[in-house]
Coordinates of C-alpha atoms and ligand atoms in Angstrom, one line a residue:
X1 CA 79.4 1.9 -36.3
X2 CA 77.4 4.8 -34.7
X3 CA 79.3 7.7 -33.8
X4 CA 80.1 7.9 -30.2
X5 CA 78.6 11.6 -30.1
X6 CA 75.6 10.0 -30.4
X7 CA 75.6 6.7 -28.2
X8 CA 77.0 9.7 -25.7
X9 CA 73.5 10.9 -25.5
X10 CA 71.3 8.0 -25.6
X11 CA 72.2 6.8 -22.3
X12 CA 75.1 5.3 -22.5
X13 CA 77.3 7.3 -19.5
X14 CA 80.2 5.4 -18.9
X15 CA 83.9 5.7 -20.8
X16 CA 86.5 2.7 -20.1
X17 CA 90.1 3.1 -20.6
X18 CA 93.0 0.4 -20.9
X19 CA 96.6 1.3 -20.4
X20 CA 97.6 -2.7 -22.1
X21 CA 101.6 -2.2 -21.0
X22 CA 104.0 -5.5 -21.8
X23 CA 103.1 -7.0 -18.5
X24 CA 99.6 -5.6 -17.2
X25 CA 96.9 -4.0 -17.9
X26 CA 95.5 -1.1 -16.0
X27 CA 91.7 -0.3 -16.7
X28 CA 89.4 2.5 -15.6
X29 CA 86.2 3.1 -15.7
X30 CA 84.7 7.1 -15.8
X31 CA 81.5 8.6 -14.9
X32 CA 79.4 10.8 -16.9
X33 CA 81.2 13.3 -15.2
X34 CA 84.0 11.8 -16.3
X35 CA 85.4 10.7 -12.8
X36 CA 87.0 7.4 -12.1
X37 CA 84.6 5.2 -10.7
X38 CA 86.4 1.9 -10.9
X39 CA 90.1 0.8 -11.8
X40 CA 91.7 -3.2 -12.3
X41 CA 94.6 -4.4 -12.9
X42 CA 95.3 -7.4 -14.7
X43 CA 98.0 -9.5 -16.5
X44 CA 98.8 -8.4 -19.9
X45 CA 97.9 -11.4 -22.5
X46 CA 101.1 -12.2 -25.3
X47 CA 99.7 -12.1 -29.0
X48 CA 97.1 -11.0 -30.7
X49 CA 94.2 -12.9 -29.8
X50 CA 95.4 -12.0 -26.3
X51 CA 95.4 -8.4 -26.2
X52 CA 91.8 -8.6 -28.0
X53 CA 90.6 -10.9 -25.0
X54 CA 92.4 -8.5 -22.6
X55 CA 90.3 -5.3 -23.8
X56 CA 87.0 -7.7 -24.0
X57 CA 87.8 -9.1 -20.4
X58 CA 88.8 -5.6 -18.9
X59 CA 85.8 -3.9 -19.7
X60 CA 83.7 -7.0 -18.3
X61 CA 86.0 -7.1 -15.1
X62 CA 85.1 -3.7 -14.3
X63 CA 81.4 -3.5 -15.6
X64 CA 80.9 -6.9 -13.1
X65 CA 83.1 -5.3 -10.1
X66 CA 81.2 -1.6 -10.5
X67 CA 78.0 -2.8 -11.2
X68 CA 77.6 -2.2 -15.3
X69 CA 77.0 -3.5 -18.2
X70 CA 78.7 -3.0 -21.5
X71 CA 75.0 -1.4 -23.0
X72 CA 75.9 1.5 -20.6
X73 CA 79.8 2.1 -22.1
X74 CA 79.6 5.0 -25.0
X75 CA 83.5 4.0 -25.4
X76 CA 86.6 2.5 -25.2
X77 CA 89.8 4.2 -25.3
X78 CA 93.2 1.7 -25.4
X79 CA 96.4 2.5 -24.6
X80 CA 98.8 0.5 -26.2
X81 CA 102.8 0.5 -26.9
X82 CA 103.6 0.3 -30.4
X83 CA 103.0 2.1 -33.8
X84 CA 98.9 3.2 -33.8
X85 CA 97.2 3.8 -36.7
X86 CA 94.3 5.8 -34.6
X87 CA 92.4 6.2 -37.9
X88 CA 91.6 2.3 -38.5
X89 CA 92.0 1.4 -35.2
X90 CA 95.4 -0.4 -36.5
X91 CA 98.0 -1.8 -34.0
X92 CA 101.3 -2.3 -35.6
X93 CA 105.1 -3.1 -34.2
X94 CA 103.6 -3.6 -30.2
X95 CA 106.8 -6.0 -29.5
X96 CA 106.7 -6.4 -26.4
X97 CA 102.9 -7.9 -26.7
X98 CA 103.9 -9.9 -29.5
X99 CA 101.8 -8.2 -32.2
X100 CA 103.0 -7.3 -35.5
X101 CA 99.4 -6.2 -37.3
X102 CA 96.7 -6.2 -35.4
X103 CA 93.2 -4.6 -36.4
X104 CA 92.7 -3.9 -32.2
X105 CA 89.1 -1.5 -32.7
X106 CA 87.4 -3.9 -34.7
X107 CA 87.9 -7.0 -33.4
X108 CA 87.4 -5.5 -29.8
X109 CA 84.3 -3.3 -30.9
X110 CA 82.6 -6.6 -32.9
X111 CA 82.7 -8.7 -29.6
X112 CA 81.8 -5.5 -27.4
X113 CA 79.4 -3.6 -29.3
X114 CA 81.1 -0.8 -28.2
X115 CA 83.0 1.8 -30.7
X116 CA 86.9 0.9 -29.0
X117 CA 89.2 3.8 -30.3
X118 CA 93.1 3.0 -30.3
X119 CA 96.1 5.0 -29.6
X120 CA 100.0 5.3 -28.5
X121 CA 100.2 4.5 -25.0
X122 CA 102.4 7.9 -24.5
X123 CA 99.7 10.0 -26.3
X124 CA 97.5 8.6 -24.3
X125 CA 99.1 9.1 -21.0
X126 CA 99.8 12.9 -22.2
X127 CA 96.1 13.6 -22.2
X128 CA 96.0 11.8 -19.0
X129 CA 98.5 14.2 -17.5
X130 CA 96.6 16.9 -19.2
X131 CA 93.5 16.1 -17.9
X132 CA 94.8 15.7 -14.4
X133 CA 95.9 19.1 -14.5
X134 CA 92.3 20.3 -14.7
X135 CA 89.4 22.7 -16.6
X136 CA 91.4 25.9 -15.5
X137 CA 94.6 24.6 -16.9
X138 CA 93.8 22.5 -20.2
X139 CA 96.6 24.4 -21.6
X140 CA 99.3 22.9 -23.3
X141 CA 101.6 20.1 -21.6
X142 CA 104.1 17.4 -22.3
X143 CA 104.4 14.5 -21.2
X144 CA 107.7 12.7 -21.1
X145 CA 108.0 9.4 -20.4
X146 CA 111.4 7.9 -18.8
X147 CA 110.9 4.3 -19.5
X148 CA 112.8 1.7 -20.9
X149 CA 112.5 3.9 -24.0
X150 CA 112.4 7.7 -24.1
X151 CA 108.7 9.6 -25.8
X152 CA 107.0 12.7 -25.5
X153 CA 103.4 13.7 -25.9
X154 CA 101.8 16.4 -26.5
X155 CA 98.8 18.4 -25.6
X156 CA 98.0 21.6 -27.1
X157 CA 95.3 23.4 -25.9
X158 CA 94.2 20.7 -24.3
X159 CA 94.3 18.7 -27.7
X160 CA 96.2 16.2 -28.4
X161 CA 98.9 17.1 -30.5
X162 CA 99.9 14.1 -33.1
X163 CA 101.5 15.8 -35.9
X164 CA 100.7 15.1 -39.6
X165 CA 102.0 11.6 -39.2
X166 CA 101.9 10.5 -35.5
X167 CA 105.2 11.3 -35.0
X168 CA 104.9 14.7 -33.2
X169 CA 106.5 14.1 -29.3
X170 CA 108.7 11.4 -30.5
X171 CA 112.0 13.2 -28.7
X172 CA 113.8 10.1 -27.8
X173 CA 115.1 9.6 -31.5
X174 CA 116.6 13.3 -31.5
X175 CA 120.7 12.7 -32.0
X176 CA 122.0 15.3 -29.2
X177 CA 125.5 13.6 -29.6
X178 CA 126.9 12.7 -32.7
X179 CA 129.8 10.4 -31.3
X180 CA 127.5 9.5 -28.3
X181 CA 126.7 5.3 -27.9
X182 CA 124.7 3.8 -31.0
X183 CA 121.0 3.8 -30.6
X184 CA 118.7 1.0 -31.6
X185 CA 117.2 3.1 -34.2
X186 CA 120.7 3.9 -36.2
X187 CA 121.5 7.0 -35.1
X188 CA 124.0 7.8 -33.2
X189 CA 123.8 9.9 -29.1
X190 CA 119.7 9.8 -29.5
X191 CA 118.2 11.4 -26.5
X192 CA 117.4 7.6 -25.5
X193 CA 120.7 6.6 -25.2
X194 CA 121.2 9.2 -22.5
X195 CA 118.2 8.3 -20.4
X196 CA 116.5 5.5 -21.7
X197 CA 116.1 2.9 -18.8
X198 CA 117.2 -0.1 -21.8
X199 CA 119.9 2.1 -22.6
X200 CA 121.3 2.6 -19.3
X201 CA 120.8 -1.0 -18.5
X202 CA 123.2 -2.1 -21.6
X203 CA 125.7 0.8 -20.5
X204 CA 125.9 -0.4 -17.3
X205 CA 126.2 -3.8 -18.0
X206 CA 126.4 -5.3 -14.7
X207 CA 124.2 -8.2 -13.2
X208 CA 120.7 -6.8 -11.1
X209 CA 117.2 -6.9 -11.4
X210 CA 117.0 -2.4 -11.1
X211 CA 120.0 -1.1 -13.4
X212 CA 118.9 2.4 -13.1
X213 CA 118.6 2.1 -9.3
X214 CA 121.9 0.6 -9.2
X215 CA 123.4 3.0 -11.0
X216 CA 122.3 5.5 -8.8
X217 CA 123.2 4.0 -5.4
X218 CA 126.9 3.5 -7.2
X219 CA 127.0 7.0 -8.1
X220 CA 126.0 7.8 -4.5
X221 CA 129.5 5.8 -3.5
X222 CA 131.1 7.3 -5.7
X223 CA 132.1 4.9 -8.9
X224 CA 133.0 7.0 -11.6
X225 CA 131.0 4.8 -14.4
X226 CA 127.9 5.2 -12.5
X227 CA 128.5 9.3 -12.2
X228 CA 128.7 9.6 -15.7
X229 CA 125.7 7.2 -16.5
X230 CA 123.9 9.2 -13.9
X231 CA 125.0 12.5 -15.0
X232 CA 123.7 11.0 -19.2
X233 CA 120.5 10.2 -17.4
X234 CA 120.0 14.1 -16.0
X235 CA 121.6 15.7 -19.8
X236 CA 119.3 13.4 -21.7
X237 CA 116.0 14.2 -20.3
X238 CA 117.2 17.6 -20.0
X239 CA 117.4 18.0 -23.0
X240 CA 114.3 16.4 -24.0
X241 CA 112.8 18.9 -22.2
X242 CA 114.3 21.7 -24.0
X243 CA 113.0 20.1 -27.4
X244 CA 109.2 19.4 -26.3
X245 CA 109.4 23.6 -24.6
X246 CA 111.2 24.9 -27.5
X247 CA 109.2 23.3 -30.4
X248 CA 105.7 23.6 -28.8
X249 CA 106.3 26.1 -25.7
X250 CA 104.4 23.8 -24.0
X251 CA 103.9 25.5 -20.0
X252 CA 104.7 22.0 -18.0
X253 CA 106.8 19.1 -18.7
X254 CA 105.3 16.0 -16.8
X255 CA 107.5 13.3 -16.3
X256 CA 106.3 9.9 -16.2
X257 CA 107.5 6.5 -16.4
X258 CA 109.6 3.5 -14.5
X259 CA 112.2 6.0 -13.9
X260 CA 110.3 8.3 -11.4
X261 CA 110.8 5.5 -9.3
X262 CA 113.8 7.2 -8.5
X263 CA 111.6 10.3 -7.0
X264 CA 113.3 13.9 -6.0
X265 CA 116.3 12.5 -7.1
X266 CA 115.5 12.0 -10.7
X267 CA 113.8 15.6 -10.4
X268 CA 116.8 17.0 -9.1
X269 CA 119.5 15.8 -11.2
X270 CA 116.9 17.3 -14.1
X271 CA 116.6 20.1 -12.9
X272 CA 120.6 20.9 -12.1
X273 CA 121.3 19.5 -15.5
X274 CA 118.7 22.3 -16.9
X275 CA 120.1 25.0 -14.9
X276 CA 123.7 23.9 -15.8
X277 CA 123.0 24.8 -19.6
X278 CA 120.8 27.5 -19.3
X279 CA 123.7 29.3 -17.0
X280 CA 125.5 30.5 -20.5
X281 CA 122.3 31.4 -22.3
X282 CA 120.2 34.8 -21.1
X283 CA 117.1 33.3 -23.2
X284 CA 116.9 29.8 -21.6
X285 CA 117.4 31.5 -18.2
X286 CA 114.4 33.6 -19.3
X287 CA 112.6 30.4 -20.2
X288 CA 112.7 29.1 -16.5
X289 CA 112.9 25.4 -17.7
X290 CA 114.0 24.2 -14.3
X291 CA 110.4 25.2 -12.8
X292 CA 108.8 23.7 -15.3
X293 CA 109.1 20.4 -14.7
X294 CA 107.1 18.3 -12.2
X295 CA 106.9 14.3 -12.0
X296 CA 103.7 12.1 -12.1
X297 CA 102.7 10.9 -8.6
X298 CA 103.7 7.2 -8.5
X299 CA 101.2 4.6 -9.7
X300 CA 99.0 6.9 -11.1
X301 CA 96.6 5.3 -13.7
X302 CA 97.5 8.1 -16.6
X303 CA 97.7 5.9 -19.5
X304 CA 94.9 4.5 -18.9
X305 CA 92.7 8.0 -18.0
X306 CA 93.7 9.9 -21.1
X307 CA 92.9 6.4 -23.2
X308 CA 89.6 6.6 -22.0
X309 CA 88.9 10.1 -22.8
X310 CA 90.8 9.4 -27.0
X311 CA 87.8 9.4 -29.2
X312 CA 85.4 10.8 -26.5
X313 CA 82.4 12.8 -27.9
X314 CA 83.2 16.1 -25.8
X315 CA 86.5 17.8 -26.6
X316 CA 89.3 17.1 -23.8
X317 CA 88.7 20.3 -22.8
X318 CA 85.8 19.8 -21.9
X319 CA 85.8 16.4 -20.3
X320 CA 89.0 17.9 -18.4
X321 CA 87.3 17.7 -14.9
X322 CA 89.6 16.3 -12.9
X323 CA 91.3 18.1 -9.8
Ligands
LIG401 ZN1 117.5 6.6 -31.7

């Protein structure tokens, strides 16, 4: 396969990035200056031959809706959920797209002719978040998703940062409560119990199609089940923040996921929660957690952004353009 470096400079402008989530798939297409020029979204196919069509289809949809053709794509970037082996290009574990093993880069690349790199849909999003953040502040960020599951990326100088085994940002797993509810990984009081959308849901455990929301609009009435779910939501991410800026000092948190749904209020109930801890402790008041959080604007395509720019030719730092 020739290197992308290469295709990069033989006239090939044009990098395509799929956020494939378990119900749709949000592509983008960038411009040699590494602008969006086109986004689709689409359904999300179930299996493997199905999340190979979906990559195929999605750079076709948008080469045929923004007028080019896959000769002019140096790359594909794909966001996926699941365990990535970025290396071989390896899908493994993406439940909710019914995939156990899945060799995602080649199959895609053979039918493209296109190299197709493959990675975590988190990691991905964090270098989207980075790379929204712009040139001037390629710095170092996390970026925490609130989903139905609870992970972290992160960027570090505008790098991003996997660890020795992919496993660096994975803050949901950290037990923060040894008697806390039971976790679907084993543990006990995870971060994810706390403020993992699934988590919640099964806490709740009343009938509605927006647990979370619910939960908040009970709390708002004043049932004392829903204040201390709400109050788990605000500890938990709270305290994910605390792990991603104490282990990597990153400068800005960016919280992403179905649960900023909920907005300000999400934001708020963070922020008071990080406030509330760092009133006994002199150093985390010096750390100024509570201003170092923002939220992703709604319906931003970040998953799908940083997966176009994962295995670009350019550093992110230098592709880092946007805003
Ligand atoms: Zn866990």
């Amino acid at each position: 396969m020739a290197p992308a470096a290469s295709a990069g400079l033989t006239g090939r402008p044009i990098r395509v990035g799929l956020d494939i989530g378990g119900t749709k798939t949000d592509a983008v297409a960038l411009d040699a200056r590494g602008e969006v020029m086109g986004r689709i979204r689409r359904a999300s196919g179930y299996g493997a031959d199905a999340v190979v069509a979906d990559v195929v289809d999605s750079v076709r949809e948008l080469g045929a809706e923004f007028g080019f053709s896959t000769s002019d794509v140096a790359g594909v970037g794909v966001g996926i959920p699941g365990v990535v082996d970025t290396d071989r290009g390896l899908v493994l574990h993406a439940v909710n797209l019914g995939v156990t093993s899945l060799e995602l880069a080649a199959l895609a690349s053979g039918r493209l002719g296109v190299a197709v790199s493959v990675e975590n849909d988190v990691k991905a999003a964090a270098l989207g978040a980075a790379s929204l953040r712009g040139r001037s502040s390629a710095a170092s960020i996390a970026y925490l998703n609130l989903g139905t599951g609870v992970a972290a990326g992160i960027v570090v100088d505008g790098v991003l940062w996997r660890g020795s085994r992919g496993t660096a940002g994975e803050v949901g797993h950290i037990s923060v409560d040894p008697n806390g509810r039971v976790c679907g990984c084993g543990q006990r009081g995870c971060i994810e119990t706390l403020c993992g959308g699934g988590a919640l849901a099964r806490a709740w455990g009343r009938p509605g199609a927006l647990p979370v929301r619910d939960i908040f609009e009970a709390a708002e009435n004043g049932d004392t089940e829903a204040l201390l779910l709400r109050a788990d939501l605000a500890r938990g991410a709270a305290a994910a923040v605390r792990v991603l800026v104490l282990s990597a000092d990153v400068e800005t948190v960016v919280i992403g996921g179905g649960l900023t749904a909920l907005g300000e209020e999400l934001c708020y109930g963070i922020r008071t929660a990080l406030r509330a801890v760092a009133a006994g402790s002199a150093f985390l008041r010096s750390l100024h957690l509570d201003e170092r959080i923002e939220l992703l604007p709604p319906g931003s395509a970040v998953a799908a952004l940083g997966a176009a720019l994962v295995g670009a030719p350019t550093t992110t730092k230098e592709t880092a353009v946007h805003g």
